[in-house]
Amino acid sequence: MHQDVEKILISAAEIKEKIDELGRAISRDYSGKYPLVVGILKGASVFMADLIRAMSIDVQIDFMAVSSYGASSKSTGVVRILKDLEQNIEGRHVLIVEDIVDTGLTLNYLLEILKARGPASVRVCTLLDKPSRREINVPVDYNGFSIPDEFVVGYGLDYREKYRNLPEIYVLKKGVYKGR
Ligand code: IMP
Ligand code: MG
């Protein structure tokens, strides 16, 4: 295990099993709809890569990047588009793929922007949910795991851009970050 992590919260095997389940549910719900699956960079990239391979329907993919946390572990509520979609989503069924929904501020903002573009539907799939931290009510249509209020890294999730490449989801050692 990496020296900066305290323990494994979710193992690679548990992640895989859950993604297979999500992929089946999404494939069933979007049967015949050719959804546009939108990964939110950079955190969702690892999840997205595995999730789309667990889907048995035709999908198109695209990515967006927004800034939420900057270099700190605390949400500021300031959200900025760093990279926009390439696709026009008017009339499309859009599925947003997120790594984690924490305060909900990032997702709330994204939903507002995307809904204003006239899609046929917008739904959200997140790997992780921290319901105890929610500051604004946002709909989560597909959730992998609800987790306690601990700062987690790995499987795409970072702290100051590190640990995204770790294969499982871990609780970061308290000494590594401060001020939460
Ligand atoms: P929200 O706007 O507070 O919901 O924050 C969502 C974003 O914050 C996620 O996409 C992550 O990038 C980041 N984030 C929130 N909690 C964690 C965590 O425990 N570990 C790593 N990143 C997190
Ligand atoms: Mg991050």
Coordinates of C-alpha atoms and ligand atoms in Angstrom, one line a residue:
M1 CA 0.0 0.0 0.0
H2 CA 1.1 3.6 -0.6
Q3 CA 2.7 5.2 2.4
D4 CA 0.3 8.2 2.4
V5 CA -2.8 6.1 2.8
E6 CA -4.4 4.8 6.0
K7 CA -6.5 1.9 4.7
I8 CA -8.3 0.4 1.8
L9 CA -12.0 1.6 1.8
I10 CA -13.1 -0.2 -1.4
S11 CA -11.1 -2.9 -3.1
A12 CA -10.5 -3.4 -6.8
A13 CA -12.7 -6.5 -6.8
E14 CA -15.6 -4.6 -5.1
I15 CA -15.2 -1.8 -7.6
K16 CA -15.3 -4.2 -10.5
E17 CA -18.4 -6.0 -9.3
K18 CA -20.2 -2.7 -8.7
I19 CA -19.3 -1.3 -12.2
D20 CA -20.6 -4.5 -13.8
E21 CA -23.9 -3.9 -12.0
L22 CA -24.0 -0.2 -13.0
G23 CA -23.2 -1.1 -16.6
R24 CA -26.0 -3.6 -16.8
A25 CA -28.5 -1.1 -15.2
I26 CA -27.5 1.7 -17.6
S27 CA -27.6 -0.6 -20.6
R28 CA -31.1 -1.7 -19.7
D29 CA -32.4 1.9 -19.1
Y30 CA -30.8 3.4 -22.2
S31 CA -31.6 0.5 -24.6
G32 CA -32.1 1.9 -28.1
K33 CA -31.3 5.5 -27.0
Y34 CA -27.6 5.9 -28.0
P35 CA -26.7 8.1 -25.0
L36 CA -23.9 10.6 -24.8
V37 CA -21.8 9.6 -21.8
V38 CA -20.0 12.6 -20.4
G39 CA -17.0 12.1 -18.1
I40 CA -16.0 14.9 -15.8
L41 CA -12.2 15.3 -15.9
K42 CA -10.0 14.4 -14.4
G43 CA -11.4 12.4 -11.5
A44 CA -13.9 10.4 -13.4
S45 CA -11.5 9.2 -16.1
V46 CA -10.6 5.9 -14.6
F47 CA -14.2 5.1 -13.6
M48 CA -15.5 6.2 -17.0
A49 CA -13.0 3.9 -18.9
D50 CA -14.2 0.9 -16.9
L51 CA -17.9 1.9 -16.9
I52 CA -18.3 2.2 -20.6
R53 CA -16.7 -1.2 -21.1
A54 CA -19.4 -2.6 -18.8
M55 CA -22.1 -1.3 -21.1
S56 CA -23.5 -3.5 -23.8
I57 CA -25.3 -0.8 -25.8
D58 CA -23.9 1.7 -28.3
V59 CA -22.7 4.9 -26.6
Q60 CA -20.9 8.1 -27.6
I61 CA -18.5 9.6 -25.2
D62 CA -17.4 13.2 -24.4
F63 CA -15.6 15.0 -21.6
M64 CA -15.8 18.2 -19.6
A65 CA -13.4 19.7 -17.2
V66 CA -14.5 22.0 -14.4
S67 CA -12.5 23.4 -11.5
S68 CA -14.0 22.9 -8.1
Y69 CA -11.4 22.3 -5.4
G70 CA -8.3 23.9 -6.9
A71 CA -5.4 22.7 -4.8
S72 CA -7.2 22.4 -1.5
S73 CA -9.4 19.5 -0.1
K74 CA -12.3 21.9 0.6
S75 CA -15.1 22.9 -1.8
T76 CA -15.2 26.6 -2.6
G77 CA -18.5 26.7 -4.5
V78 CA -16.6 28.4 -7.3
V79 CA -16.9 26.3 -10.4
R80 CA -15.4 27.2 -13.7
I81 CA -15.5 25.4 -17.1
L82 CA -12.0 24.5 -18.1
K83 CA -12.9 22.3 -21.1
D84 CA -16.4 22.2 -22.7
L85 CA -18.1 19.4 -24.6
E86 CA -17.4 18.8 -28.3
Q87 CA -20.9 17.5 -28.9
N88 CA -24.1 19.5 -29.3
I89 CA -26.4 17.9 -26.8
E90 CA -29.7 19.3 -28.0
G91 CA -32.2 16.4 -28.1
R92 CA -29.6 13.9 -26.8
H93 CA -29.8 11.6 -23.7
V94 CA -26.9 12.7 -21.6
L95 CA -25.4 10.7 -18.8
I96 CA -22.9 12.6 -16.6
V97 CA -20.2 10.4 -15.0
E98 CA -18.6 11.7 -11.8
D99 CA -16.1 10.3 -9.5
I100 CA -17.7 11.6 -6.3
V101 CA -20.6 13.8 -5.2
D102 CA -19.6 15.6 -2.0
T103 CA -21.2 19.0 -1.4
G104 CA -23.1 18.7 -4.7
L105 CA -22.0 22.2 -5.8
T106 CA -20.1 21.0 -8.8
L107 CA -22.8 18.8 -10.0
N108 CA -25.6 21.3 -9.4
Y109 CA -23.7 23.8 -11.6
L110 CA -23.1 21.3 -14.3
L111 CA -26.7 20.2 -14.4
E112 CA -27.9 23.8 -14.8
I113 CA -25.5 24.4 -17.7
L114 CA -26.3 21.2 -19.5
K115 CA -30.1 21.4 -19.1
A116 CA -30.0 24.9 -20.6
R117 CA -28.7 23.3 -23.8
G118 CA -32.0 21.4 -24.4
P119 CA -31.0 17.7 -24.0
A120 CA -33.7 15.1 -24.2
S121 CA -32.6 14.0 -20.7
V122 CA -29.8 14.4 -18.2
R123 CA -28.9 11.8 -15.6
V124 CA -26.0 11.3 -13.2
C125 CA -23.9 8.3 -12.5
T126 CA -21.3 8.7 -9.7
L127 CA -18.9 6.1 -8.3
L128 CA -19.0 7.5 -4.8
D129 CA -21.4 9.6 -2.8
K130 CA -20.8 11.4 0.5
P131 CA -24.4 12.2 1.5
S132 CA -23.5 13.6 4.9
R133 CA -21.6 16.5 3.2
R134 CA -24.3 17.6 0.9
E135 CA -24.9 21.4 0.8
I136 CA -27.4 21.4 -2.1
N137 CA -29.9 18.8 -3.2
V138 CA -28.9 17.2 -6.5
P139 CA -30.4 14.1 -8.1
V140 CA -28.1 11.1 -8.3
D141 CA -29.6 8.4 -10.6
Y142 CA -26.8 5.8 -10.4
N143 CA -24.5 5.5 -7.4
G144 CA -21.7 3.0 -6.8
F145 CA -21.0 3.4 -3.1
S146 CA -22.2 5.8 -0.3
I147 CA -19.2 6.5 1.9
P148 CA -18.6 8.2 5.2
D149 CA -17.1 11.7 5.5
E150 CA -13.4 10.7 4.9
F151 CA -11.1 12.1 2.3
V152 CA -10.5 9.3 -0.2
V153 CA -8.0 8.9 -3.0
G154 CA -7.2 6.4 -5.8
Y155 CA -9.0 5.0 -8.8
G156 CA -9.0 8.5 -10.4
L157 CA -9.5 10.5 -7.2
D158 CA -6.7 12.8 -6.2
Y159 CA -5.3 15.0 -3.5
R160 CA -3.3 17.8 -5.0
E161 CA -3.2 15.8 -8.3
K162 CA -1.6 12.7 -6.7
Y163 CA -2.8 9.2 -6.1
R164 CA -5.1 9.0 -9.2
N165 CA -3.2 5.9 -10.5
L166 CA -3.7 3.8 -7.3
P167 CA -5.9 0.8 -8.2
E168 CA -8.3 0.8 -5.2
I169 CA -10.0 3.5 -3.1
Y170 CA -8.2 4.5 0.0
V171 CA -8.6 6.8 3.0
L172 CA -5.8 9.3 2.9
K173 CA -3.7 9.6 6.1
K174 CA -4.8 12.7 8.1
G175 CA -1.2 13.9 8.3
V176 CA -1.1 14.3 4.5
Y177 CA -3.7 17.1 4.4
K178 CA -4.8 19.7 6.8
G179 CA -7.6 22.1 7.5
R180 CA -10.7 20.1 6.7
Ligands
IMP1 P1 -18.5 18.8 -4.7 O1 -18.7 20.0 -5.6 O2 -18.2 19.3 -3.3 O3 -19.6 17.8 -4.8 O4 -17.1 18.2 -5.1 C1 -17.0 17.3 -6.1 C2 -15.5 17.2 -6.5 O5 -14.7 17.3 -5.3 C3 -15.2 15.8 -7.0 O6 -15.4 15.7 -8.4 C4 -13.8 15.6 -6.6 O7 -12.9 16.1 -7.5 C5 -13.6 16.4 -5.3 N1 -13.7 15.6 -4.1 C6 -14.7 15.6 -3.1 N2 -14.5 14.7 -2.1 C7 -13.3 14.2 -2.4 C8 -12.5 13.1 -1.8 O8 -12.9 12.5 -0.7 N3 -11.4 12.8 -2.4 C9 -11.0 13.3 -3.6 N4 -11.7 14.3 -4.2 C10 -12.8 14.7 -3.7
MG2 MG -10.1 16.5 -7.5

